[in-house]
Amino acid sequence: LHQALDSHPEVKAPRALAGIVSVGGFTARPADADDVLSEAFRLRFRAFADAGHLDLSHWPGGLMRDRFDELAMQFVARDAAGELVGTVRLALPEAGLPVRSLFAFTPLNLPRERVGEIGRLAIDPRWRNRRAPLVAMVRAILDHGAAQGLTHFYAFVPARAVRSYRALGYSTWELPCTPPTPEMLRNRVPMAPYFATQDPRVIVFTHQPPEDA
């Protein structure tokens, strides 16, 4: 998915209603119906499975979802024809943050209710060379989170994509991590190929609109 960050640098996300953002013919918004959620979970599975990032024995039925999805906010991106092209989730602090169960690091010195997590970002393979769907989804999730009182957002991304994410125009930085605990290693098993090949890092986004927004 990091390829989308490195292409089409001219795309810029306009200001929009919190949680609804249109960029370059793609619109990202919260998913608010069961059929939309199933469609998003299926796309998520297909994107991660096609990339070889999953232990498929842990994801029956062609849907990629976990316990954090029950209380997370799900977002989808669609093209001008209404076709689903991407999905991402916002994990909320009251439900616990997935990153804390996977990585060992010193958490931000902020009130718990101020910090969420961006995760499970997936884009249909046909659109991975386009930056616009990614920009729309990240912008929508940050705007929606800010409207809910969140100021900082964890995410874990492939090491090679850390620098590229700064191209979105937001303040981001990487958090140092120590080796994972045995429990964290067990939690990684469903995505073992991802952790084995992508060298993921924990980064933090802040909701600071780019100067050209």
Short mmCIF file of C-alpha atoms in Angstrom, two decimals:
data_model
loop_
_atom_site.label_atom_id
_atom_site.label_comp_id
_atom_site.label_asym_id
_atom_site.label_seq_id
_atom_site.Cartn_x
_atom_site.Cartn_y
_atom_site.Cartn_z
CA LEU A 1 0.00 0.00 0.00
CA HIS A 2 2.98 2.29 0.49
CA GLN A 3 3.24 2.56 -3.31
CA ALA A 4 0.24 4.88 -3.31
CA LEU A 5 2.16 7.33 -1.17
CA ASP A 6 4.93 7.67 -3.68
CA SER A 7 2.80 8.51 -6.70
CA HIS A 8 0.66 11.47 -7.78
CA PRO A 9 2.19 14.03 -5.37
CA GLU A 10 -0.05 16.72 -6.78
CA VAL A 11 -3.13 15.35 -5.02
CA LYS A 12 -4.22 17.49 -2.08
CA ALA A 13 -7.10 16.84 0.31
CA PRO A 14 -9.62 19.69 0.56
CA ARG A 15 -11.32 20.62 3.81
CA ALA A 16 -14.65 18.86 4.26
CA LEU A 17 -17.26 17.89 6.81
CA ALA A 18 -15.65 15.91 9.64
CA GLY A 19 -15.33 12.33 8.49
CA ILE A 20 -16.31 12.94 4.86
CA VAL A 21 -13.51 13.87 2.46
CA SER A 22 -13.37 13.91 -1.34
CA VAL A 23 -10.04 13.86 -3.17
CA GLY A 24 -9.41 13.39 -6.88
CA GLY A 25 -12.75 11.72 -7.60
CA PHE A 26 -12.69 9.47 -4.50
CA THR A 27 -14.83 10.02 -1.40
CA ALA A 28 -14.09 8.58 2.05
CA ARG A 29 -16.71 8.45 4.78
CA PRO A 30 -17.76 6.37 7.81
CA ALA A 31 -19.35 3.03 6.99
CA ASP A 32 -22.78 2.93 8.59
CA ALA A 33 -24.54 -0.23 7.43
CA ASP A 34 -23.94 -3.96 7.97
CA ASP A 35 -23.70 -4.72 4.26
CA VAL A 36 -21.11 -1.97 3.84
CA LEU A 37 -19.11 -3.37 6.76
CA SER A 38 -19.12 -6.89 5.27
CA GLU A 39 -17.98 -5.44 1.95
CA ALA A 40 -15.17 -3.57 3.73
CA PHE A 41 -14.04 -6.64 5.71
CA ARG A 42 -13.99 -8.67 2.48
CA LEU A 43 -11.89 -6.06 0.68
CA ARG A 44 -9.55 -5.88 3.68
CA PHE A 45 -9.09 -9.66 3.58
CA ARG A 46 -8.48 -9.68 -0.17
CA ALA A 47 -5.91 -6.89 -0.02
CA PHE A 48 -3.91 -8.40 2.86
CA ALA A 49 -4.20 -11.97 1.56
CA ASP A 50 -3.16 -11.04 -1.97
CA ALA A 51 -0.09 -9.34 -0.50
CA GLY A 52 0.78 -12.54 1.39
CA HIS A 53 0.41 -10.87 4.80
CA LEU A 54 -1.97 -13.34 6.47
CA ASP A 55 -1.93 -16.80 8.00
CA LEU A 56 -5.11 -17.79 6.19
CA SER A 57 -6.04 -20.45 8.73
CA HIS A 58 -6.94 -17.64 11.16
CA TRP A 59 -9.32 -15.80 8.81
CA PRO A 60 -12.25 -18.06 7.82
CA GLY A 61 -14.99 -16.97 5.46
CA GLY A 62 -12.93 -14.49 3.47
CA LEU A 63 -13.51 -11.71 6.01
CA MET A 64 -10.73 -9.99 7.93
CA ARG A 65 -12.04 -8.75 11.27
CA ASP A 66 -11.05 -9.08 14.92
CA ARG A 67 -12.31 -8.19 18.38
CA PHE A 68 -11.31 -4.56 17.99
CA ASP A 69 -13.69 -4.14 15.06
CA GLU A 70 -16.71 -4.48 17.35
CA LEU A 71 -16.23 -0.95 18.72
CA ALA A 72 -14.01 0.60 16.05
CA MET A 73 -15.21 3.17 13.52
CA GLN A 74 -14.92 1.79 9.99
CA PHE A 75 -14.35 4.03 6.97
CA VAL A 76 -14.68 3.30 3.26
CA ALA A 77 -13.55 5.05 0.10
CA ARG A 78 -15.47 4.90 -3.17
CA ASP A 79 -14.76 6.11 -6.66
CA ALA A 80 -17.03 8.43 -8.65
CA ALA A 81 -19.14 5.45 -9.75
CA GLY A 82 -19.71 4.36 -6.16
CA GLU A 83 -17.44 1.32 -6.29
CA LEU A 84 -15.60 0.43 -3.08
CA VAL A 85 -11.86 1.03 -3.49
CA GLY A 86 -10.54 1.17 0.07
CA THR A 87 -11.19 0.81 3.78
CA VAL A 88 -9.55 1.82 7.07
CA ARG A 89 -10.57 1.77 10.73
CA LEU A 90 -10.29 4.06 13.72
CA ALA A 91 -9.79 2.12 16.96
CA LEU A 92 -11.18 4.08 19.87
CA PRO A 93 -9.51 4.38 23.29
CA GLU A 94 -12.43 2.99 25.28
CA ALA A 95 -12.10 -0.35 23.45
CA GLY A 96 -8.34 -0.61 23.81
CA LEU A 97 -5.86 -0.04 20.99
CA PRO A 98 -4.54 -2.96 18.91
CA VAL A 99 -1.03 -1.51 18.73
CA ARG A 100 -0.63 -1.89 22.50
CA SER A 101 -1.22 -5.65 22.18
CA LEU A 102 1.38 -6.04 19.42
CA PHE A 103 4.27 -3.68 20.22
CA ALA A 104 6.22 -2.78 23.37
CA PHE A 105 6.74 0.96 23.64
CA THR A 106 6.29 3.81 26.08
CA PRO A 107 2.81 5.24 25.45
CA LEU A 108 2.25 8.91 24.83
CA ASN A 109 1.98 11.02 27.97
CA LEU A 110 -1.57 12.09 27.20
CA PRO A 111 -5.02 11.42 28.63
CA ARG A 112 -6.23 8.05 27.37
CA GLU A 113 -9.31 9.55 25.77
CA ARG A 114 -7.16 11.73 23.48
CA VAL A 115 -5.43 8.88 21.61
CA GLY A 116 -6.88 6.60 18.92
CA GLU A 117 -5.35 4.31 16.32
CA ILE A 118 -5.47 4.20 12.54
CA GLY A 119 -5.27 0.67 11.21
CA ARG A 120 -6.28 -2.03 8.75
CA LEU A 121 -5.84 0.32 5.80
CA ALA A 122 -6.51 -1.60 2.60
CA ILE A 123 -6.87 -0.47 -1.00
CA ASP A 124 -8.19 -2.50 -3.92
CA PRO A 125 -5.18 -3.69 -5.98
CA ARG A 126 -6.52 -1.86 -9.02
CA TRP A 127 -6.08 1.48 -7.24
CA ARG A 128 -2.84 1.00 -5.33
CA ASN A 129 -0.91 3.20 -7.72
CA ARG A 130 -3.21 6.12 -6.91
CA ARG A 131 -2.54 8.39 -3.97
CA ALA A 132 -6.01 9.97 -3.81
CA PRO A 133 -7.93 7.11 -2.09
CA LEU A 134 -5.26 6.89 0.61
CA VAL A 135 -5.20 10.64 1.21
CA ALA A 136 -9.01 10.75 1.41
CA MET A 137 -9.21 7.92 3.93
CA VAL A 138 -6.45 9.16 6.22
CA ARG A 139 -7.86 12.68 6.13
CA ALA A 140 -11.40 11.45 6.86
CA ILE A 141 -10.32 9.36 9.81
CA LEU A 142 -8.21 12.17 11.31
CA ASP A 143 -10.97 14.73 10.87
CA HIS A 144 -13.58 12.42 12.39
CA GLY A 145 -11.29 11.54 15.28
CA ALA A 146 -10.59 15.21 15.97
CA ALA A 147 -14.33 15.87 16.07
CA GLN A 148 -14.54 13.18 18.78
CA GLY A 149 -11.82 14.86 20.84
CA LEU A 150 -8.85 12.79 19.69
CA THR A 151 -5.59 14.65 19.14
CA HIS A 152 -3.07 11.85 18.46
CA PHE A 153 -3.30 8.61 16.51
CA TYR A 154 -1.04 5.58 16.63
CA ALA A 155 -0.47 3.47 13.52
CA PHE A 156 1.92 0.70 12.61
CA VAL A 157 3.26 0.64 9.09
CA PRO A 158 6.01 -1.07 7.08
CA ALA A 159 9.44 0.39 7.83
CA ARG A 160 9.91 1.46 4.22
CA ALA A 161 6.68 3.51 4.37
CA VAL A 162 7.42 5.58 7.48
CA ARG A 163 9.05 8.44 5.61
CA SER A 164 6.49 8.32 2.83
CA TYR A 165 3.59 8.90 5.19
CA ARG A 166 5.00 12.32 5.99
CA ALA A 167 4.14 13.22 2.39
CA LEU A 168 0.53 13.48 3.54
CA GLY A 169 1.46 16.80 5.13
CA TYR A 170 0.74 15.89 8.76
CA SER A 171 3.12 15.85 11.68
CA THR A 172 4.24 12.24 12.21
CA TRP A 173 7.05 10.60 14.12
CA GLU A 174 8.25 7.11 14.94
CA LEU A 175 8.17 5.67 18.46
CA PRO A 176 11.06 3.47 19.62
CA CYS A 177 10.02 -0.08 20.47
CA THR A 178 11.59 -2.84 22.53
CA PRO A 179 11.30 -6.56 21.66
CA PRO A 180 7.73 -7.86 21.88
CA THR A 181 6.64 -9.96 24.83
CA PRO A 182 5.61 -13.61 24.37
CA GLU A 183 1.96 -12.56 24.54
CA MET A 184 2.52 -9.96 21.82
CA LEU A 185 4.17 -12.60 19.63
CA ARG A 186 1.11 -14.82 20.06
CA ASN A 187 -1.14 -11.90 19.10
CA ARG A 188 0.86 -11.47 15.90
CA VAL A 189 0.28 -15.03 14.67
CA PRO A 190 -2.80 -14.29 12.47
CA MET A 191 -0.63 -11.77 10.55
CA ALA A 192 2.67 -13.59 11.01
CA PRO A 193 3.77 -13.18 7.36
CA TYR A 194 3.25 -9.41 7.62
CA PHE A 195 5.39 -9.10 10.74
CA ALA A 196 8.05 -11.40 9.27
CA THR A 197 8.47 -9.48 6.02
CA GLN A 198 7.44 -5.84 6.57
CA ASP A 199 9.46 -4.85 9.67
CA PRO A 200 6.56 -2.69 10.89
CA ARG A 201 7.16 0.44 12.97
CA VAL A 202 4.88 2.38 15.30
CA ILE A 203 4.25 5.97 14.26
CA VAL A 204 2.08 8.78 15.60
CA PHE A 205 -0.13 11.14 13.60
CA THR A 206 -1.41 14.41 14.96
CA HIS A 207 -4.43 16.20 13.60
CA GLN A 208 -2.61 19.18 12.20
CA PRO A 209 -4.02 20.17 8.80
CA PRO A 210 -1.42 20.81 6.10
CA GLU A 211 -0.74 24.46 5.39
CA ASP A 212 -2.19 24.13 1.90
CA ALA A 213 -5.42 22.50 3.13
#
